[in-house]
Amino acid sequence: MVVGTENMAADKGGEILKPRTDKREYRRIVLKNSLTVLLISDPETDKCAASMNVSVGSFSDPEGLDGLAHFLEHMLFYASEKYPEEDSYSKYITEHGGSTNAYTSSEDTNYHFDINTDCFDEALDRFAQFFIKPLMSADATMREINAVDSEHQQNMLSDSRRLRQLKKHLSREEHPYHKFSTGNMDTLHVRPEAKGIDTRSELIKFYDKHYSASIMHLVVYGKENLDKTQGLVEETFQEIPNTNKSIPIFPGQPCSLDHLQVLVKSVPIRQGHKLTVSWPIAPSIHHYEEAPCRYLGQLIGHEGEGSLYHELKTLGWATGLYAGEADWTMEYSFFNVSVDLTDAGHEHMQDILGLLFRYIKHLQESGVSQWIFDELSAICEAKFHYQAKINPISYAVAISSNMTIYPTKHWLVGSSLPSKFNPAIIQKVLNDLSRSNVRIFWRSKKFEGQTDKTEPWYNTAYSFENINEFTIQEWVQSAPDVKLHLPVPNVFIPTDFSLKDVKDKDLFPVLLRKTSFSRLWYKPDTKFFKPKAYVKIYFNCPFANTSPDAVVLSNIFVWLLVDCLNEYGYYARAAGLNYGLSLSGNGFELYLAGFNHKLRILLEAIMQKIAKFEVKPDRFSVIKETITKAYQNIKFQQPYDQGMSYCSMVLQDRTWPWTEKLDALTHLEAEDLVNFVPMMLSRTFVECYIAGNVEKNDAQSMVKHIEDVLFNDPKPISRPIFPSQTMTNRVVELGTGMKYFYHQEGSNPSDENSALVHYIQVHQDEFAKNSKLQLFRLIAKQATFHQLRTVEQLGYITSLSQSNHSGVYGVQFIVQSSVKGPGHIDSRVESLLKDLESKLYKMSDEEFKGNVTALIDMKLEKHKNLNEESLFYWREIKNGTFKFNRKDEEVAALRELKKEELIDFFDEYIKVDAPKKKSMSICVYGSHHLKEMAADKDKVIASPLIEIEDIVGFRKSQPLYGSLNGWSQLKL
């Protein structure tokens, strides 16, 4: 039974607004317990999903129990009265091809999952029990407090989290914004216990008080028709208790006058300087159709010529700028401008602030422009109506979050369609960006030893000083005289949304054109029917990756290309035509994706910049400084990331340690790049993939243009590469029956977390073995998480994943821990493998078939958009495998697979004493466990245990798998 029903279709007054190209059906219902639900029917979907948004978050944490709302989010995953087996919800979702997650924000907690379509009914029922009768067992309480604490330990070295908490710390103590939202061992166990408070009892009280159907919003994304889904939802969710609770409101502003007109200097973890200027403003959510902050963010954050960022960049002071609304609720909000500073910019902080306030004054005096708003509105309308489908789980989460805030009509739209031009509303927010209520946060390693205060939760060192309007006025007056002005009209805004008449309905990419210079793979859009295209171009340059010096120079070349394109290309990105350049393999890649109408114009502009590439010494210095800091910051990676990086270094031939690249960079100057670029481009092969709303002749014409620019000049920039110059990606073949170890101290002495990457190398790309490995991973994934994280509490980051190094497949167990060292964790993985062996042997035929069916459903999942499809095909092209029908072939192998064959595969390659096993444990030691490293190394005494002392030396001494992308890649 429902209280209210509302069928909604696009383009009917007062009903839901949806994209013109959206064929899905929507219905709003309200259950008898006052739960508001949006039903979505998508007959084409291969995944179903649900998201429940509960309008209570960390702002509701009781006094003295910071993090309780977040802790509750963790606890609801454990078990319920109806399904009492611990972790059975996550187990069911994972084993049926799905994923599950949740997050806690200031005023909301959102729970969500997706799953294969044939298992949706039971998954929904299990999900509903979170909100009907969860079991928050005493046994699980302490373990999950440990998990929350482990999560916080992982976050301790995040500069963005540290800055966010510092902003909260410098606010009114009586406002909930001031709170510490994550929680840790101290707030959830030590302090409460000292006061005689039982955390579990408080948790149950919190749940009973706040979790009411009246403040919940549910999105259910299904394959069935709306009537059938409605019946399922009514039956499943109507038992959620309703206490008629209203959504909590937290009136008042976080900042008093004491927290305004302040300059806060803080010390970050990573290298780099950042300036964040923040103003409290009235929340623009109350005027979301007028979009004042979006309008102002577009102008202050613009990167075209005459913009604030362009001038700061020209002066050599900034490498990035962002402007927009942040940290908002219905009661308060902030408008932030963040600038990434160069070393020179750090020394000119006052000038930068002076220019910012000068530009704001210019905007205030010049008034609000109708044409700028209309342009913004046109861009947003095109993006909305021609938006690509995304994962159902992401879609459901976005909408359930919107349902609390927006009227039903705008649940799908949210704030994405500015449509009402109101200069007064924009001007009011603009006037709030004043010198009298500003908060300035300035962070830099250069402030080490110059601070006198410490933020209590993240131990961030900082200092605090007041500044007045007169000081800022002096900065404005003394700032350099630059020509700041409004942007010009955007020539990249698409106006032609027509679809090409595709005569060839090719299922897979076809080789449309090949010469000694290039090769073109073409895939017209036969599925998505959007006026969009995807273009990928790989410039294979043999000289780009011959040494650390060459890699670094190639990297600087790519960064400088991006740098010199930015003022022009920013307009394209703003208009929904994205592009990017990146170092890749043995050269560099260019991609363009978005509206196809003006894509060719952008491509030609980029090719012109490549052809006329010029090294400007001042920009070289800025980019060199930026890349230097990026290399230096690698040592602050999470320990598990370090472990994965070491694993790749051991396995992947012709890769260079970041320490060598940093050393090479130190000695390079602009003249080196001037000499290098012509040589790098002198031998090139261009691999192209063009897909989407592009006709054959246009695709061929684009590639012909690229050839003309590079190869067809009397003095060509490039010539075809020789067969002997073909660079291949090859992988070390580990010794059969051997177990390798690499022990290494974590690169950040301040990080107490350790990590293990336990890698098992299995085989080179082959459909039957691929399917067996993927099936093993599906069966073992949740068991791994449950045992190592839930039961043994080894660490918040715990996973089992499939690895693919240039077509060589394997599995890797990854654990990051602050409680146990890598040696102990490695022994627990070995023990887990024995448990998995038993699990496989005992698996019933029915369970086996269920797992096979789940994996087949996952493999047959259709691509949801052009980008997703293109990335799949591009991987096959780039890797030289060209197995465009990979999914169908692997499904065919799965249909023939017998349980005994899977067990034989496990016994042969994966189990502890498998005869063909090839494994390697990468052990990264944090400060807590560093003293264990010597003893762990001493245990590696003789074959089959082998210690890797020198990664590069070891790699050079080992045999390599044959390459999958040899000369055939270029053969005509």
mmCIF file of N, CA, C and O in Angstrom, residues 586-630:
data_model
loop_
_atom_site.group_PDB
_atom_site.id
_atom_site.type_symbol
_atom_site.label_atom_id
_atom_site.label_comp_id
_atom_site.label_asym_id
_atom_site.label_seq_id
_atom_site.Cartn_x
_atom_site.Cartn_y
_atom_site.Cartn_z
ATOM 1 N N ASN A 586 55.630 4.004 -25.045
ATOM 2 C CA ASN A 586 56.830 4.484 -25.732
ATOM 3 C C ASN A 586 56.518 5.753 -26.512
ATOM 4 O O ASN A 586 56.836 5.883 -27.687
ATOM 5 N N GLY A 587 55.879 6.681 -25.876
ATOM 6 C CA GLY A 587 55.527 7.923 -26.538
ATOM 7 C C GLY A 587 54.503 8.690 -25.721
ATOM 8 O O GLY A 587 54.592 8.750 -24.498
ATOM 9 N N PHE A 588 53.519 9.257 -26.403
ATOM 10 C CA PHE A 588 52.488 10.014 -25.691
ATOM 11 C C PHE A 588 51.144 9.830 -26.384
ATOM 12 O O PHE A 588 51.076 9.469 -27.564
ATOM 13 N N GLU A 589 50.079 10.062 -25.627
ATOM 14 C CA GLU A 589 48.715 9.886 -26.119
ATOM 15 C C GLU A 589 47.945 11.189 -26.058
ATOM 16 O O GLU A 589 48.133 11.997 -25.142
ATOM 17 N N LEU A 590 47.072 11.343 -27.016
ATOM 18 C CA LEU A 590 46.124 12.449 -27.048
ATOM 19 C C LEU A 590 44.728 11.855 -27.100
ATOM 20 O O LEU A 590 44.485 10.905 -27.848
ATOM 21 N N TYR A 591 43.816 12.369 -26.266
ATOM 22 C CA TYR A 591 42.429 11.951 -26.419
ATOM 23 C C TYR A 591 41.546 13.186 -26.529
ATOM 24 O O TYR A 591 41.842 14.255 -25.976
ATOM 25 N N LEU A 592 40.459 13.047 -27.282
ATOM 26 C CA LEU A 592 39.413 14.056 -27.376
ATOM 27 C C LEU A 592 38.086 13.331 -27.211
ATOM 28 O O LEU A 592 37.859 12.294 -27.857
ATOM 29 N N ALA A 593 37.217 13.826 -26.369
ATOM 30 C CA ALA A 593 35.943 13.150 -26.126
ATOM 31 C C ALA A 593 34.889 14.175 -25.765
ATOM 32 O O ALA A 593 35.129 15.063 -24.943
ATOM 33 N N GLY A 594 33.731 14.052 -26.391
ATOM 34 C CA GLY A 594 32.635 14.966 -26.097
ATOM 35 C C GLY A 594 31.840 15.265 -27.347
ATOM 36 O O GLY A 594 31.810 14.469 -28.296
ATOM 37 N N PHE A 595 31.207 16.417 -27.369
ATOM 38 C CA PHE A 595 30.388 16.792 -28.522
ATOM 39 C C PHE A 595 31.258 16.818 -29.788
ATOM 40 O O PHE A 595 32.349 17.402 -29.791
ATOM 41 N N ASN A 596 30.772 16.178 -30.843
ATOM 42 C CA ASN A 596 31.587 16.043 -32.053
ATOM 43 C C ASN A 596 31.578 17.282 -32.946
ATOM 44 O O ASN A 596 32.421 17.420 -33.828
ATOM 45 N N HIS A 597 30.629 18.205 -32.708
ATOM 46 C CA HIS A 597 30.408 19.306 -33.649
ATOM 47 C C HIS A 597 31.713 20.052 -33.978
ATOM 48 O O HIS A 597 32.013 20.301 -35.154
ATOM 49 N N LYS A 598 32.487 20.397 -32.972
ATOM 50 C CA LYS A 598 33.681 21.220 -33.209
ATOM 51 C C LYS A 598 34.970 20.505 -32.795
ATOM 52 O O LYS A 598 36.001 21.147 -32.565
ATOM 53 N N LEU A 599 34.901 19.185 -32.741
ATOM 54 C CA LEU A 599 36.063 18.391 -32.332
ATOM 55 C C LEU A 599 37.224 18.553 -33.318
ATOM 56 O O LEU A 599 38.379 18.657 -32.915
ATOM 57 N N ARG A 600 36.910 18.581 -34.603
ATOM 58 C CA ARG A 600 37.966 18.696 -35.623
ATOM 59 C C ARG A 600 38.759 19.997 -35.453
ATOM 60 O O ARG A 600 39.988 20.024 -35.631
ATOM 61 N N ILE A 601 38.084 21.065 -35.089
ATOM 62 C CA ILE A 601 38.761 22.353 -34.886
ATOM 63 C C ILE A 601 39.799 22.229 -33.774
ATOM 64 O O ILE A 601 40.935 22.692 -33.899
ATOM 65 N N LEU A 602 39.396 21.575 -32.687
ATOM 66 C CA LEU A 602 40.313 21.408 -31.557
ATOM 67 C C LEU A 602 41.476 20.502 -31.926
ATOM 68 O O LEU A 602 42.637 20.785 -31.587
ATOM 69 N N LEU A 603 41.201 19.415 -32.643
ATOM 70 C CA LEU A 603 42.259 18.494 -33.048
ATOM 71 C C LEU A 603 43.306 19.218 -33.899
ATOM 72 O O LEU A 603 44.521 19.057 -33.687
ATOM 73 N N GLU A 604 42.857 20.007 -34.830
ATOM 74 C CA GLU A 604 43.800 20.721 -35.700
ATOM 75 C C GLU A 604 44.634 21.724 -34.908
ATOM 76 O O GLU A 604 45.834 21.900 -35.172
ATOM 77 N N ALA A 605 44.009 22.359 -33.915
ATOM 78 C CA ALA A 605 44.762 23.318 -33.087
ATOM 79 C C ALA A 605 45.844 22.601 -32.284
ATOM 80 O O ALA A 605 46.974 23.106 -32.147
ATOM 81 N N ILE A 606 45.521 21.424 -31.759
ATOM 82 C CA ILE A 606 46.498 20.665 -30.975
ATOM 83 C C ILE A 606 47.643 20.200 -31.873
ATOM 84 O O ILE A 606 48.825 20.299 -31.499
ATOM 85 N N MET A 607 47.315 19.707 -33.080
ATOM 86 C CA MET A 607 48.370 19.266 -34.001
ATOM 87 C C MET A 607 49.276 20.428 -34.396
ATOM 88 O O MET A 607 50.493 20.257 -34.559
ATOM 89 N N GLN A 608 48.696 21.591 -34.535
ATOM 90 C CA GLN A 608 49.500 22.771 -34.866
ATOM 91 C C GLN A 608 50.485 23.089 -33.744
ATOM 92 O O GLN A 608 51.643 23.436 -33.981
ATOM 93 N N LYS A 609 50.029 22.936 -32.488
ATOM 94 C CA LYS A 609 50.914 23.194 -31.345
ATOM 95 C C LYS A 609 52.050 22.165 -31.298
ATOM 96 O O LYS A 609 53.188 22.507 -30.941
ATOM 97 N N ILE A 610 51.753 20.915 -31.653
ATOM 98 C CA ILE A 610 52.804 19.890 -31.683
ATOM 99 C C ILE A 610 53.824 20.229 -32.774
ATOM 100 O O ILE A 610 55.041 20.167 -32.561
ATOM 101 N N ALA A 611 53.302 20.612 -33.956
ATOM 102 C CA ALA A 611 54.187 20.900 -35.094
ATOM 103 C C ALA A 611 55.062 22.127 -34.830
ATOM 104 O O ALA A 611 56.235 22.165 -35.233
ATOM 105 N N LYS A 612 54.506 23.109 -34.163
ATOM 106 C CA LYS A 612 55.229 24.369 -33.930
ATOM 107 C C LYS A 612 55.714 24.478 -32.486
ATOM 108 O O LYS A 612 55.855 25.580 -31.946
ATOM 109 N N PHE A 613 55.957 23.326 -31.873
ATOM 110 C CA PHE A 613 56.311 23.324 -30.452
ATOM 111 C C PHE A 613 57.512 24.217 -30.185
ATOM 112 O O PHE A 613 58.526 24.156 -30.881
ATOM 113 N N GLU A 614 57.369 25.026 -29.154
ATOM 114 C CA GLU A 614 58.422 25.982 -28.802
ATOM 115 C C GLU A 614 58.691 25.883 -27.307
ATOM 116 O O GLU A 614 57.764 25.832 -26.496
ATOM 117 N N VAL A 615 59.957 25.815 -26.946
ATOM 118 C CA VAL A 615 60.335 25.757 -25.533
ATOM 119 C C VAL A 615 60.563 27.177 -25.021
ATOM 120 O O VAL A 615 61.501 27.850 -25.444
ATOM 121 N N LYS A 616 59.680 27.619 -24.132
ATOM 122 C CA LYS A 616 59.849 28.936 -23.505
ATOM 123 C C LYS A 616 60.547 28.733 -22.165
ATOM 124 O O LYS A 616 60.027 28.028 -21.294
ATOM 125 N N PRO A 617 61.726 29.317 -21.992
ATOM 126 C CA PRO A 617 62.513 29.050 -20.779
ATOM 127 C C PRO A 617 61.751 29.298 -19.479
ATOM 128 O O PRO A 617 61.900 28.542 -18.517
ATOM 129 N N ASP A 618 60.920 30.351 -19.441
ATOM 130 C CA ASP A 618 60.207 30.643 -18.185
ATOM 131 C C ASP A 618 59.186 29.545 -17.873
ATOM 132 O O ASP A 618 59.042 29.115 -16.728
ATOM 133 N N ARG A 619 58.484 29.050 -18.914
ATOM 134 C CA ARG A 619 57.511 27.985 -18.678
ATOM 135 C C ARG A 619 58.222 26.658 -18.394
ATOM 136 O O ARG A 619 57.740 25.854 -17.595
ATOM 137 N N PHE A 620 59.376 26.452 -19.023
ATOM 138 C CA PHE A 620 60.157 25.250 -18.732
ATOM 139 C C PHE A 620 60.498 25.206 -17.239
ATOM 140 O O PHE A 620 60.363 24.161 -16.590
ATOM 141 N N SER A 621 60.908 26.329 -16.692
ATOM 142 C CA SER A 621 61.300 26.380 -15.276
ATOM 143 C C SER A 621 60.121 26.047 -14.370
ATOM 144 O O SER A 621 60.271 25.311 -13.382
ATOM 145 N N VAL A 622 58.950 26.588 -14.696
ATOM 146 C CA VAL A 622 57.756 26.319 -13.879
ATOM 147 C C VAL A 622 57.385 24.845 -13.939
ATOM 148 O O VAL A 622 57.098 24.207 -12.914
ATOM 149 N N ILE A 623 57.383 24.288 -15.156
ATOM 150 C CA ILE A 623 57.012 22.876 -15.315
ATOM 151 C C ILE A 623 58.049 21.976 -14.650
ATOM 152 O O ILE A 623 57.699 20.973 -14.014
ATOM 153 N N LYS A 624 59.314 22.313 -14.783
ATOM 154 C CA LYS A 624 60.357 21.523 -14.126
ATOM 155 C C LYS A 624 60.146 21.514 -12.613
ATOM 156 O O LYS A 624 60.247 20.463 -11.955
ATOM 157 N N GLU A 625 59.830 22.669 -12.061
ATOM 158 C CA GLU A 625 59.571 22.762 -10.622
ATOM 159 C C GLU A 625 58.362 21.906 -10.228
ATOM 160 O O GLU A 625 58.393 21.174 -9.225
ATOM 161 N N THR A 626 57.304 21.964 -11.033
ATOM 162 C CA THR A 626 56.082 21.208 -10.738
ATOM 163 C C THR A 626 56.338 19.702 -10.782
ATOM 164 O O THR A 626 55.896 18.956 -9.900
ATOM 165 N N ILE A 627 57.050 19.246 -11.814
ATOM 166 C CA ILE A 627 57.330 17.813 -11.948
ATOM 167 C C ILE A 627 58.288 17.358 -10.849
ATOM 168 O O ILE A 627 58.161 16.244 -10.323
ATOM 169 N N THR A 628 59.237 18.211 -10.490
ATOM 170 C CA THR A 628 60.157 17.872 -9.393
ATOM 171 C C THR A 628 59.375 17.586 -8.114
ATOM 172 O O THR A 628 59.610 16.584 -7.423
ATOM 173 N N LYS A 629 58.428 18.442 -7.797
ATOM 174 C CA LYS A 629 57.617 18.238 -6.590
ATOM 175 C C LYS A 629 56.764 16.977 -6.709
ATOM 176 O O LYS A 629 56.572 16.257 -5.722
ATOM 177 N N ALA A 630 56.261 16.712 -7.919
ATOM 178 C CA ALA A 630 55.458 15.500 -8.117
ATOM 179 C C ALA A 630 56.298 14.256 -7.840
ATOM 180 O O ALA A 630 55.827 13.315 -7.178
#
